[in-house]
Coordinates of C-alpha atoms in Angstrom, one line a residue:
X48 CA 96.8 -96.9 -115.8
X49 CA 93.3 -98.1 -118.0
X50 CA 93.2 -94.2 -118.4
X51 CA 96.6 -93.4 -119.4
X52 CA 96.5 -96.2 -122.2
X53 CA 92.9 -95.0 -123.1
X54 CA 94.1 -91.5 -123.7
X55 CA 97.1 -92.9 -125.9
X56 CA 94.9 -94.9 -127.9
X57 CA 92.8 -92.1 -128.8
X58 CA 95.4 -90.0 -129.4
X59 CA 97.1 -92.2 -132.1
X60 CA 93.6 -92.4 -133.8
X61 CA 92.8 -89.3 -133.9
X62 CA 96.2 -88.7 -135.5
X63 CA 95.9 -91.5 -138.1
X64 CA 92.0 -89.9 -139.3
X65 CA 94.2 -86.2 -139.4
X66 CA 96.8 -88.3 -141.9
X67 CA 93.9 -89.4 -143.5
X68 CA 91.7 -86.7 -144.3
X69 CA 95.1 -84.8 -145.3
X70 CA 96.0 -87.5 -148.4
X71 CA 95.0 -85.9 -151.5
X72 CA 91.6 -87.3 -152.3
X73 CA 91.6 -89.3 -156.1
X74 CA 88.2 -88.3 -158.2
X75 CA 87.5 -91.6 -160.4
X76 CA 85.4 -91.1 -163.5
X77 CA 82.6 -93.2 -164.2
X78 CA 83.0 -94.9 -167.6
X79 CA 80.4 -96.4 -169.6
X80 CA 80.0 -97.8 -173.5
X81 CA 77.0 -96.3 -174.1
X82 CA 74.8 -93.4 -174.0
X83 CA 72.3 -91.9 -171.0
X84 CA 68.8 -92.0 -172.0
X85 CA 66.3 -90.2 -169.2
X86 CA 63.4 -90.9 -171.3
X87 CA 63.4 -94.7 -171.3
X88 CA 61.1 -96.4 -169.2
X89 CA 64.1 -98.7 -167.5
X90 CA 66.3 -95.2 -167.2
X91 CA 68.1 -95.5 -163.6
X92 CA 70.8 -92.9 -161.8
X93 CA 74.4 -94.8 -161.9
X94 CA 77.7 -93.4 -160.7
X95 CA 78.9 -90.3 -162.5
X96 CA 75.2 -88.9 -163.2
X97 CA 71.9 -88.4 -161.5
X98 CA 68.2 -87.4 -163.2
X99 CA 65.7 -85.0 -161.2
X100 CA 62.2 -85.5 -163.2
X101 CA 60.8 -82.7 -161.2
X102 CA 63.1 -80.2 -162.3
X103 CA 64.0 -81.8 -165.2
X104 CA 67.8 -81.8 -164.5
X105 CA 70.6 -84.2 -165.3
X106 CA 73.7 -83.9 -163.2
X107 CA 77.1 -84.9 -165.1
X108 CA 80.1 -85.9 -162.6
X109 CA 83.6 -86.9 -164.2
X110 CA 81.5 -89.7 -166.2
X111 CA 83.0 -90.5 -169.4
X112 CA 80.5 -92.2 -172.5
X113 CA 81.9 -93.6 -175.5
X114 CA 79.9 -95.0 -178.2
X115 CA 80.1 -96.5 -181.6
X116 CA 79.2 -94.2 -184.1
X117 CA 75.2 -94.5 -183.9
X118 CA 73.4 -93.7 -181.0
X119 CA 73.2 -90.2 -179.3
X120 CA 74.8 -89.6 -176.3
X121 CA 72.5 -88.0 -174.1
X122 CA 68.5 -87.9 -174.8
X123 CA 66.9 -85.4 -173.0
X124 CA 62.4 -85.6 -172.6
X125 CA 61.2 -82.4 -174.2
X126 CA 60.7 -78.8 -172.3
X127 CA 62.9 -76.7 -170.7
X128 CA 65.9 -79.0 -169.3
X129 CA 68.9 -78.3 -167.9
X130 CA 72.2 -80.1 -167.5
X131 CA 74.6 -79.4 -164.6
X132 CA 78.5 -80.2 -164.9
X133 CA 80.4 -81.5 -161.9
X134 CA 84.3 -82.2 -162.8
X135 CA 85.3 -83.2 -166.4
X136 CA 82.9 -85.0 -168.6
X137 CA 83.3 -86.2 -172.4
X138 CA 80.8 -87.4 -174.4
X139 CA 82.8 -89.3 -177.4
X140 CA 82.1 -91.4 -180.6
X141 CA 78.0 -91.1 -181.4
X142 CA 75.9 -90.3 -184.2
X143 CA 74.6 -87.0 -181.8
X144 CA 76.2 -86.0 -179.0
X145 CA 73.4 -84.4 -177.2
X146 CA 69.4 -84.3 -178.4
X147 CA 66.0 -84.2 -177.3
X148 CA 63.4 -86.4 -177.5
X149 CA 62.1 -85.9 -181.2
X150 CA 58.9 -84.3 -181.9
X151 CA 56.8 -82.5 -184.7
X152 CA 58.4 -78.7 -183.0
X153 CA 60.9 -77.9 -181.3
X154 CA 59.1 -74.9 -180.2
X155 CA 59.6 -74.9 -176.4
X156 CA 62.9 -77.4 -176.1
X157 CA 65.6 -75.9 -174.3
X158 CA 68.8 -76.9 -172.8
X159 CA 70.8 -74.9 -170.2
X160 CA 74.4 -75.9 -169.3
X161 CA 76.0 -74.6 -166.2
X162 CA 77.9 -75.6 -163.6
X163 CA 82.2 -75.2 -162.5
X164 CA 82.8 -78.3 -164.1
X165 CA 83.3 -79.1 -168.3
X166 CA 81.5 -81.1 -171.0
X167 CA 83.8 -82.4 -174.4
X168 CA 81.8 -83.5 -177.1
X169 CA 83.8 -85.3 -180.1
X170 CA 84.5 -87.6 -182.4
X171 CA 80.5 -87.4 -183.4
X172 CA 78.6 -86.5 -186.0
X173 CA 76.8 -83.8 -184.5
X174 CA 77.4 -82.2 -181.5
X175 CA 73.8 -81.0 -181.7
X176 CA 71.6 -81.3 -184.8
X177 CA 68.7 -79.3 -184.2
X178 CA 66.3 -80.8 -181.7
X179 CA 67.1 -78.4 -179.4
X180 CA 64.9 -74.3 -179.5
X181 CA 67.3 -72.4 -177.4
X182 CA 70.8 -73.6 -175.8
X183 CA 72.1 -71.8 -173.0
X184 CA 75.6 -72.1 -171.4
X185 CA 75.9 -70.2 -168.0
X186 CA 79.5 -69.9 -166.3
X187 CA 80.5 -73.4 -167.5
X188 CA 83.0 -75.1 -170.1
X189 CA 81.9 -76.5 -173.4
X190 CA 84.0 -78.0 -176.1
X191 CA 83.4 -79.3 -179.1
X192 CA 85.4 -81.5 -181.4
X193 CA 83.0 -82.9 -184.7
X194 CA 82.1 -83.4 -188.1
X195 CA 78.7 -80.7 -187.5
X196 CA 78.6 -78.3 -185.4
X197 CA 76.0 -77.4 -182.6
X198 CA 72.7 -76.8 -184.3
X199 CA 69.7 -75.3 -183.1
X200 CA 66.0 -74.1 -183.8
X201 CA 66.2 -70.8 -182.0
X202 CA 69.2 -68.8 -180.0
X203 CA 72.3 -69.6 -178.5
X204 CA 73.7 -67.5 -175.2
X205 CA 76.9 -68.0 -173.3
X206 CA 77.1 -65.7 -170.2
X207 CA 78.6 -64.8 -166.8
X208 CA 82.1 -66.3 -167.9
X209 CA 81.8 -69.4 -169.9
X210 CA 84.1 -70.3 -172.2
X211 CA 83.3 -72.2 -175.3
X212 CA 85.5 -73.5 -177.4
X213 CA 83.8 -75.2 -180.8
X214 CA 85.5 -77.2 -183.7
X215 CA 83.8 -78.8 -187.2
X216 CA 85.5 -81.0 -190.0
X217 CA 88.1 -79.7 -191.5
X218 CA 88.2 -79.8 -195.5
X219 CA 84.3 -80.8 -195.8
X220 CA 82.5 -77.6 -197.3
X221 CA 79.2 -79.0 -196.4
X222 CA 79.3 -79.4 -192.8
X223 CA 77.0 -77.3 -190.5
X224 CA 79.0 -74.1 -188.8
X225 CA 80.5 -75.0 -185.0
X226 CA 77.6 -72.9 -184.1
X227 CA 74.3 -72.6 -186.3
X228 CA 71.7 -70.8 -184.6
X229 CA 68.0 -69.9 -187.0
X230 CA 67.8 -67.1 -184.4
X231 CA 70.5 -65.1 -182.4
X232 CA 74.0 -65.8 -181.0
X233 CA 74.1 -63.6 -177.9
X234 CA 77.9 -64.1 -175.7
X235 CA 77.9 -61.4 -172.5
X236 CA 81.1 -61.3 -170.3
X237 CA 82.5 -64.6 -171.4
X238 CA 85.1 -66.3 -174.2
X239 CA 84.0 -68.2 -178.0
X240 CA 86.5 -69.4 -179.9
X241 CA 85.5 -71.0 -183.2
X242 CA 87.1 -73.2 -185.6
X243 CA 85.7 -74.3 -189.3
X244 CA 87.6 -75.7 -192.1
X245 CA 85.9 -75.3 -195.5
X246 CA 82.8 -73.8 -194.2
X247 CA 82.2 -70.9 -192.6
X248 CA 82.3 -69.6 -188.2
X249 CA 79.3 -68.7 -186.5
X250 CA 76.1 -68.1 -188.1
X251 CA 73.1 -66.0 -186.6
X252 CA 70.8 -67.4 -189.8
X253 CA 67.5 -66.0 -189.1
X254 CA 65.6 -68.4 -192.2
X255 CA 61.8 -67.2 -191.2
X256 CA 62.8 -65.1 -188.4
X257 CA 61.8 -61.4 -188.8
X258 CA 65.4 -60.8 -187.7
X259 CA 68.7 -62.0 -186.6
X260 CA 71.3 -60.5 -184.0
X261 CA 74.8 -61.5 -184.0
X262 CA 76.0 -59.9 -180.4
X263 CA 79.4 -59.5 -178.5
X264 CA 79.4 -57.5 -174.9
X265 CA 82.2 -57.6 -172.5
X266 CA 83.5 -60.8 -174.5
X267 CA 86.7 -62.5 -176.3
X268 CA 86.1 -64.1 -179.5
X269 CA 88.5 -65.8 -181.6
X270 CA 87.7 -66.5 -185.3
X271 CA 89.4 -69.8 -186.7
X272 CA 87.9 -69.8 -190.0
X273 CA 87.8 -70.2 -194.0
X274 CA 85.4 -67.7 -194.7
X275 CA 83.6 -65.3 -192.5
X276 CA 84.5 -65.9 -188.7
X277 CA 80.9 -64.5 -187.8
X278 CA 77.4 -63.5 -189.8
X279 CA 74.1 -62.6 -189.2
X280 CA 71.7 -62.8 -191.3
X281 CA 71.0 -64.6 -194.7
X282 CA 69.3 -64.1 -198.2
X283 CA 65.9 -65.2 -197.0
X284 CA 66.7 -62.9 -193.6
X285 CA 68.0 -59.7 -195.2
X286 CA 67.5 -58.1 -191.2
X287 CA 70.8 -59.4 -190.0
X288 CA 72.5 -57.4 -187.4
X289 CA 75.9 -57.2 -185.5
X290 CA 76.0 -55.6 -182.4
X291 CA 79.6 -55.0 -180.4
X292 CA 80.3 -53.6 -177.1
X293 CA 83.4 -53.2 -175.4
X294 CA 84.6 -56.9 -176.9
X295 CA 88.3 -58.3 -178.2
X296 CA 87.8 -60.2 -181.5
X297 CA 90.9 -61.8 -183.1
X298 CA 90.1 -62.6 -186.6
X299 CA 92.4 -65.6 -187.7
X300 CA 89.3 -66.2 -190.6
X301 CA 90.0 -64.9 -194.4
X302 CA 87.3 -62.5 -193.4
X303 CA 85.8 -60.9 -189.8
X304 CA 82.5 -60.4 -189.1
X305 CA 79.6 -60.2 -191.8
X306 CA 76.2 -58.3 -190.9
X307 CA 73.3 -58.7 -193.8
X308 CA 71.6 -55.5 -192.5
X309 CA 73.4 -53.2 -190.3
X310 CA 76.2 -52.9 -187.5
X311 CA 77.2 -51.1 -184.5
X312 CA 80.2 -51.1 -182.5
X313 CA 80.4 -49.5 -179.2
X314 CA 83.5 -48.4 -176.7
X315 CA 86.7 -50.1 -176.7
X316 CA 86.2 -53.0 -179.3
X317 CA 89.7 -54.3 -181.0
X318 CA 90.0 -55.9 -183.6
X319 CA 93.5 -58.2 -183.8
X320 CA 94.1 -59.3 -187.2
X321 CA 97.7 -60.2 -189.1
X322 CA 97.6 -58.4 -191.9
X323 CA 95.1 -56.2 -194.6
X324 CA 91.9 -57.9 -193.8
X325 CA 88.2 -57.3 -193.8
X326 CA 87.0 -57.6 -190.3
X327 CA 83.4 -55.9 -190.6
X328 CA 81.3 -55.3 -193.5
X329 CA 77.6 -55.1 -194.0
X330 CA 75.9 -55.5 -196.9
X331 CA 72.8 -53.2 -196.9
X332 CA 73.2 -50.9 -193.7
X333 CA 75.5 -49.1 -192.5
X334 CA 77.9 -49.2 -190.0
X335 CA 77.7 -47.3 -186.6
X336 CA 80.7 -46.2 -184.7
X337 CA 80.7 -45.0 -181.3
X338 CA 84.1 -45.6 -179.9
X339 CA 86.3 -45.6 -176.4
X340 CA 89.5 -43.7 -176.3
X341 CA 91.3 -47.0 -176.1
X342 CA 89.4 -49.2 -179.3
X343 CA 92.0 -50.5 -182.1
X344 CA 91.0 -51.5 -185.3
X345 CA 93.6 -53.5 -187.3
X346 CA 92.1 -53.9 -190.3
X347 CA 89.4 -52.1 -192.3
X348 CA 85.2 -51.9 -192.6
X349 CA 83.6 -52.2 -195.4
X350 CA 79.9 -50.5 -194.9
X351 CA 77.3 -51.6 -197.7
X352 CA 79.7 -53.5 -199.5
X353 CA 81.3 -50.5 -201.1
X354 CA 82.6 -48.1 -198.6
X355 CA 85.8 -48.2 -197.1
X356 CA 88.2 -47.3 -194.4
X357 CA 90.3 -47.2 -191.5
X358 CA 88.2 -46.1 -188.2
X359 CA 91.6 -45.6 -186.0
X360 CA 95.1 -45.3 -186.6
X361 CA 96.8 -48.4 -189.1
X362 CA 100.0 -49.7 -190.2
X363 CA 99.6 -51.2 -193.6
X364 CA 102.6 -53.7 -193.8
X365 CA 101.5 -55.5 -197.2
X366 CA 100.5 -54.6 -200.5
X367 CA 96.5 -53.4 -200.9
X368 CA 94.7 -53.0 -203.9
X369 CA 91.3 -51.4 -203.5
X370 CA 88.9 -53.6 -205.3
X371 CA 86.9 -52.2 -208.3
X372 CA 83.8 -49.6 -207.7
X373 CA 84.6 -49.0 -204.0
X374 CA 86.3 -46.0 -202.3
X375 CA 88.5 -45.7 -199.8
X376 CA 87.9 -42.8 -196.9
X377 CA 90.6 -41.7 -194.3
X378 CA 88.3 -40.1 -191.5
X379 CA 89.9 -37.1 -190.0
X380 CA 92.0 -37.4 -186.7
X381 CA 92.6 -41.3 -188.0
X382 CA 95.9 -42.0 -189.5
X383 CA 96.8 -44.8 -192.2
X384 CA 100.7 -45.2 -192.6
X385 CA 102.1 -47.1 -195.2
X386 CA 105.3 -49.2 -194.3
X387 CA 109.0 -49.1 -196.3
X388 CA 108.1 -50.9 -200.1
X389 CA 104.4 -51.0 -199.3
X390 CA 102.0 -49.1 -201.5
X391 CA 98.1 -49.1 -202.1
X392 CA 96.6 -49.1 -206.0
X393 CA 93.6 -48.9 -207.2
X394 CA 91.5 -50.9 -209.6
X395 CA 89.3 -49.6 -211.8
X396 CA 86.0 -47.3 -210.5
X397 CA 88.4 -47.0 -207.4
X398 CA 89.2 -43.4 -205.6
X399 CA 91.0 -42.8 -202.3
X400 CA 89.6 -39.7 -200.3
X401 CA 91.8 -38.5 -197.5
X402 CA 90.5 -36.8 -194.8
X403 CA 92.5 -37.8 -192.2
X404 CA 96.3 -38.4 -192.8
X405 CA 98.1 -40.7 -195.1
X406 CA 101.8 -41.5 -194.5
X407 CA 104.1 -42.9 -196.9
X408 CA 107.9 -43.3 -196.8
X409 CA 110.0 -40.2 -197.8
X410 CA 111.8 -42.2 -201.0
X411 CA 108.7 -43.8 -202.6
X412 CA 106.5 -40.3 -202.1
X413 CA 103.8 -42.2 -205.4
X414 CA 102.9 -45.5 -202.8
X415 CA 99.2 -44.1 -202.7
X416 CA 97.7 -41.5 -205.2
X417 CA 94.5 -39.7 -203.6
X418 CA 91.7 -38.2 -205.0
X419 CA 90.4 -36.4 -202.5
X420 CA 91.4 -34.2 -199.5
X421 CA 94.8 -34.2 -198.3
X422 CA 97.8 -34.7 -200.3
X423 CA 99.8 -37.8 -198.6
X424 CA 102.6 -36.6 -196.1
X425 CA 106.4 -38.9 -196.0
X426 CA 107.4 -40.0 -193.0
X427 CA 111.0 -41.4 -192.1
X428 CA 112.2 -44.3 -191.2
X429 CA 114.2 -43.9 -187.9
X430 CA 116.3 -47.3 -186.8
X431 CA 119.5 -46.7 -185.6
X432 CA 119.7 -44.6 -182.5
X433 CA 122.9 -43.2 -181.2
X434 CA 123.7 -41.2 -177.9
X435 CA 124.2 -37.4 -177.6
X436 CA 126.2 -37.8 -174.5
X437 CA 124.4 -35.1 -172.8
X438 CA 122.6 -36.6 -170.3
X439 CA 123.6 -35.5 -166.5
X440 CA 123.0 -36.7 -163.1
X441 CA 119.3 -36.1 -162.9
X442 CA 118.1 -35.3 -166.3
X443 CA 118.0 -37.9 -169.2
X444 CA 120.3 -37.1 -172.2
X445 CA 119.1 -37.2 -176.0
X446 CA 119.6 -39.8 -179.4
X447 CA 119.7 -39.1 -182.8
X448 CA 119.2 -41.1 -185.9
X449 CA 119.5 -40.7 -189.4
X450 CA 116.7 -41.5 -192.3
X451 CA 117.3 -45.0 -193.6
X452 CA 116.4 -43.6 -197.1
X453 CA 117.1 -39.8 -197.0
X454 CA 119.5 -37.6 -194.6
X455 CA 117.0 -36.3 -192.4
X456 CA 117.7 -36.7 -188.7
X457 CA 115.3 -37.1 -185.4
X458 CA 116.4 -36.6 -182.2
X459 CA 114.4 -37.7 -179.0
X460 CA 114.5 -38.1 -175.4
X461 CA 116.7 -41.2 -174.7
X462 CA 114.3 -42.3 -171.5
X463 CA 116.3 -43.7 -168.8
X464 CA 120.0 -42.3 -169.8
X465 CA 120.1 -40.2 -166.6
X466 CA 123.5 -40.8 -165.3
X467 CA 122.5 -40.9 -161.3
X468 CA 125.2 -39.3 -159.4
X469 CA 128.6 -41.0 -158.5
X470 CA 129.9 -39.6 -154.9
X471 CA 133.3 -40.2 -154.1
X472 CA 133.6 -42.2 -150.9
X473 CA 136.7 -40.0 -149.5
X474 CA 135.5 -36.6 -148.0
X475 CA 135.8 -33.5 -149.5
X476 CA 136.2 -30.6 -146.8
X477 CA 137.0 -27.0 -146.0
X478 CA 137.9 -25.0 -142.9
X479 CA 134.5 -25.4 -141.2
X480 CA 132.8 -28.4 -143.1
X481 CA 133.2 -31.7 -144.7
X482 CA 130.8 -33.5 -147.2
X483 CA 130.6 -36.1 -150.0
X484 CA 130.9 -34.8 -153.4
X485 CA 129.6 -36.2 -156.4
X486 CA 132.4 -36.6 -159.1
X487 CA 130.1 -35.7 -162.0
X488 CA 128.2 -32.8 -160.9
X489 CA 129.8 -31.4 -157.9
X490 CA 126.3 -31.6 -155.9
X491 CA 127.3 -32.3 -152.3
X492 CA 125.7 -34.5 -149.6
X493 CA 126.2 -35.3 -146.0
X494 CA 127.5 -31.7 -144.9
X495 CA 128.4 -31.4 -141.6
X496 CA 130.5 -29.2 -139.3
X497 CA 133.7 -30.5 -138.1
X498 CA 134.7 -33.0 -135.0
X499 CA 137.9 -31.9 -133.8
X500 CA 140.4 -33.5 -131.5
X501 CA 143.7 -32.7 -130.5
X502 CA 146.6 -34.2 -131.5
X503 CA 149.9 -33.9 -130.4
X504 CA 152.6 -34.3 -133.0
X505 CA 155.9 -34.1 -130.9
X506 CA 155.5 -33.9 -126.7
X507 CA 157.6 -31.6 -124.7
X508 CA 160.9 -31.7 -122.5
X509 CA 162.2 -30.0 -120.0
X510 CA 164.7 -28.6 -123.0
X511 CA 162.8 -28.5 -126.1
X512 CA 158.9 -27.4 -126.6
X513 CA 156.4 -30.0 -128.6
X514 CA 153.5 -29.3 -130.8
X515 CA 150.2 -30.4 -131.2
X516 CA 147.0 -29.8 -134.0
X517 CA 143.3 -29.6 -133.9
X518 CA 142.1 -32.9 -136.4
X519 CA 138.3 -33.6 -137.1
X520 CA 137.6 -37.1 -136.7
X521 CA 135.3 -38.0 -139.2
X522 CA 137.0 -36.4 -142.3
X523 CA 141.0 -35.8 -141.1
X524 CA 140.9 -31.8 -141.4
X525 CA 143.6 -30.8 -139.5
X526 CA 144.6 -27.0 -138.4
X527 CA 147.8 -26.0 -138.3
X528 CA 149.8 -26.8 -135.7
X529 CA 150.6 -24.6 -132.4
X530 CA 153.4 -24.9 -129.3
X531 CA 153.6 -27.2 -126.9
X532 CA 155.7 -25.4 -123.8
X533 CA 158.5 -26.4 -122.0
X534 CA 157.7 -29.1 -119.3
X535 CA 160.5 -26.8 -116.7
X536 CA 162.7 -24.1 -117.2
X537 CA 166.5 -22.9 -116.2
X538 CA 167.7 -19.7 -114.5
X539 CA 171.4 -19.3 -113.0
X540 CA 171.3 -16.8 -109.9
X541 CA 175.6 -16.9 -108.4
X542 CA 176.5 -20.5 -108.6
X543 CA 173.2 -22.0 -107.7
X544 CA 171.2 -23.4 -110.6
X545 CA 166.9 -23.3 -110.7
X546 CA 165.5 -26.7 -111.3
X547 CA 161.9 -25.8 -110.5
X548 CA 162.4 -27.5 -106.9
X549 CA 160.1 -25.9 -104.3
X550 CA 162.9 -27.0 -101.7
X551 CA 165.1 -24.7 -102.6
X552 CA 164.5 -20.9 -101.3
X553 CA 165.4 -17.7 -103.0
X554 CA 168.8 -17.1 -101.4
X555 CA 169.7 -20.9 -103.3
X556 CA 170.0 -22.8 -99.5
X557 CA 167.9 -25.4 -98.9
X558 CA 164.9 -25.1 -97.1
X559 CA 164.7 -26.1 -93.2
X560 CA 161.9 -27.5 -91.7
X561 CA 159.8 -25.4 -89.5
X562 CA 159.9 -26.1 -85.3
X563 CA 157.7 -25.4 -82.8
X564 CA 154.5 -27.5 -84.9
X565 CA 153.0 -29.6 -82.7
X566 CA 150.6 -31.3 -85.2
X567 CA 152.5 -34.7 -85.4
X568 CA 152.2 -34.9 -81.6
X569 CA 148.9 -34.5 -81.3
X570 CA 148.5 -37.4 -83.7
X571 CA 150.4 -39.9 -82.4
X572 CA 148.1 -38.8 -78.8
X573 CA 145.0 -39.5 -80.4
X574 CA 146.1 -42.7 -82.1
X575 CA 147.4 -44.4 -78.8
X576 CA 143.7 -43.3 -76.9
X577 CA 142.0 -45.3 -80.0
X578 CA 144.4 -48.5 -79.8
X579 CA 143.8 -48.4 -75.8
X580 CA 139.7 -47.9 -76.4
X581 CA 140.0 -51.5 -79.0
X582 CA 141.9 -53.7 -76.5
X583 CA 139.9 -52.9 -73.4
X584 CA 136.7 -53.4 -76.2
X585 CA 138.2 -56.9 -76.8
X586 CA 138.7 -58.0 -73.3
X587 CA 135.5 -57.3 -72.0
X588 CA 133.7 -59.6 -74.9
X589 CA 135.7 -62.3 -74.4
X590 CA 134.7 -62.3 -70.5
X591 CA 131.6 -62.1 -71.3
X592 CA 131.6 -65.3 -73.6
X593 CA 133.6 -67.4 -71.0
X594 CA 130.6 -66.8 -68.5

């Protein structure tokens, strides 16, 4: 019995830790009113974050720190340090939101953030303002929310999937960029999304660097900006490049990307913008172009500040004018097409060479005057597609449409209009077959020989023959229909009538049984011997019992 009640008991606790462990699991954050400072002589680990001196890393777990306005929200010793995010973490309301310990260089400071978890920094004055060399963010989550952006000494690199996502005042012209780096801004396989009011995006600044490297590989970026989204380089670093590589940038900015020296883009780059915008230009270098089959440029370059063009196929949808002194180039195999009341003109010490093709809409043939190369081609404007009616079961039919603004037609391959055939559910058949037919084409399906079964229509007497047909039995083919004979016949021989009787013999008497057989005798014999044999059987057994 002890053990009975023993194994119940365990039973219902083991089921009540199951239940347990099954609950969802609540995360709280830590909370504090003030800042984390590793360098002060008091400093002790709390909930939310831990400090390893040895390898000079501060763990972040869901802890939230709000301050006042002054203060900075996380001082870090000097060195290489690193910062690893567990869960969400915001850092919220200080003067800086994350620093080193100050000192006459920041030659050798760094700060690498990584981790699966997040860090917000807002509602500060910086996010960073310059204590840091280098800042690294690998694989985590970063954003930024403040009146000055994240400023550093040296380079800033997001790899291996981060995703940053970086905002400064909007309206105040003389707040630092949402990223200010005085050396490179390198982002490999991950997403940067920037967003500046008066001043400008990203800047790879390069002040007393030899150069300066602005550099997207394998990377979104998104360009929220007043003025240039992105730049390298500056008037006391003329040796600012851009360097692109198989990268999406969507440029939201008045302008895209700004190199001081040179650029090169390589493989499938797009560039997404609304409308006629400037989305690369260098000032003193050119631009390189070594392109994927599948890279889009929506907009135009501008190489040296003065030439122009289009490096893949474009749809100008607004009104351009091509600024004074700089020339317009259509490369051959790219196509620039103008849209229905859109034209290009020129302002003075302007030209337009075309190489490539330029297509303009067949009423307004003077939208773009060239002077150079090819001679602009029209192009229609096709809308309103309408059905040819020629499509059949298996092949797909044709449309036609008229020229909104001439009487020129275009007729094209109306994809998916195949009719698919329509078999009729009763059977079609012939003589030897039967088979579904389609009511459009005639193509048949399901052919098959014929079931037959007979029939009979009308059965026979002994007075009047029946008839009787051949029918299949899947489809209803019938044959025609043949005799069924008489189930007797009558014949008058004298005055004695032929009913098919076999009693009655030839000479019309009826037939007398034979004599002399001796077969029912010898029955009866045998059948007395066998009832004699069973009685005597019967006696004897009973005897036997009664002894």
């Amino acid at each position: 019995m002890f053990r009975t009640k023993s194994k119940k008991g365990i039973a219902c606790l083991l089921a009540v830790v199951i239940t347990a462990l099954m609950l969802p699991i609540s995360v709280f954050a830590a909370e504090y009113d003030q800042g984390i400072d590793v360098t002060a002589d008091d400093y002790t680990d709390r909930e939310g974050y831990t400090w390893d001196s040895a390898t000079n890393t501060l763990t972040l777990t869901n802890v939230t720190l709000t301050g006042e306005g002054t203060g900075k929200g996380i001082l870090l010793p000097q060195g290489e340090v690193t910062i690893v995010l567990e869960g969400e973490n915001i850092i919220q309301g200080f003067a800086e939101g994350l620093a080193q310990k100050s000192s006459s260089s920041t030659k050798g400071n760094s700060l690498e953030i990584k981790g699966s978890g997040s860090l917000t920094v807002s509602q500060c004055n910086y996010m960073s303002s310059g204590s840091f060399e280098d800042v690294t963010v690998d694989g985590a989550k970063l954003v930024g929310d403040n009146t000055n952006g994240l400023v550093m000494n040296g380079n800033f690199v997001a790899k291996n999937g981060a995703y940053i996502d970086l905002s400064v005042a909007d309206g105040d012209s003389n707040a630092w960029n949402p990223i200010y780096a005085n050396g490179n801004i390198e982002i490999y396989d991950s997403t940067l999304m920037s967003h500046s009011g008066a001043t400008g995006g990203i800047w790879a600044v390069g002040v007393g660097k030899d150069s300066s490297l602005l550099k997207f590989v394998n990377s979104n970026i998104t360009l929220n900006d007043s003025g240039w989204g992105a730049q390298s380089g500056s008037v006391q670093n003329p040796n600012g490049n851009v360097y692109i590589e198989n990268s999406t940038i969507t440029v939201n900015s008045v302008a895209g990307v700004f190199a001081n020296n040179s650029a090169e883009v390589v493989g499938n780059v797009k560039f997404i913008t609304e409308n006629n915008k400037q989305i690369l230009r260098t000032n003193t270098g050119e631009i390189t172009l070594n392109l994927g089959e599948q890279a889009d440029f929506q907009g135009y370059i501008n190489e040296k500040g003065t030439e122009v063009t289009f490096p893949t196929d474009y749809i100008l949808a607004e009104n351009w004018e091509i600024a004074a002194g700089r020339t317009l180039t259509i490369p051959e195999g790219v196509t620039l097409t103008l849209s229905d009341g859109v034209s290009i003109t020129k302002a003075e010490g302007s030209q337009i060479i075309n190489n490539g093709t330029i297509l303009v809409p067949c009423d307004a043939l003077n939208a773009v005057e060239v002077d150079g190369g090819n001679a602009p081609s029209e192009h229609h404007s096709f809308n309103n597609y309408i059905s040819n009616n020629d499509a059949t079961c298996t092949l797909d039919g044709t449309e036609t449409s008229v020229c909104d603004n001439c009487d020129v037609t275009d007729t094209r391959v109306a994809t998916g209009s195949a009719l698919g055939h329509n078999y009729n559910e009763v059977w079609s058949n012939d003589e030897g077959q039967h088979w579904h037919e389609c009511t459009i084409c005639h193509e048949k399906k399901e052919t098959a020989d014929h079931s037959f079964a007979w029939i009979v229509d009308k059965e026979a007497t002994e007075t009047e023959a029946g008839s009787k047909h051949e029918e299949c039995t899947v489809c209803g083919f019938a044959k025609a229909a043949v005799e069924i004979p008489l189930t007797g016949t009558t014949e008058t021989t004298g005055s004695n009538t032929s009913t098919g009787n076999g009693n009655i013999n030839s000479a019309g008497d009826a037939a007398s049984p034979q004599t002399g057989d001796n077969s029912i005798l010898g029955l009866c014999l045998v059948l007395l011997v066998s009832a004699g044999g069973l009685t005597l059987t019967a006696i004897v057994m009973k005897k036997r019992k009664a002894q």
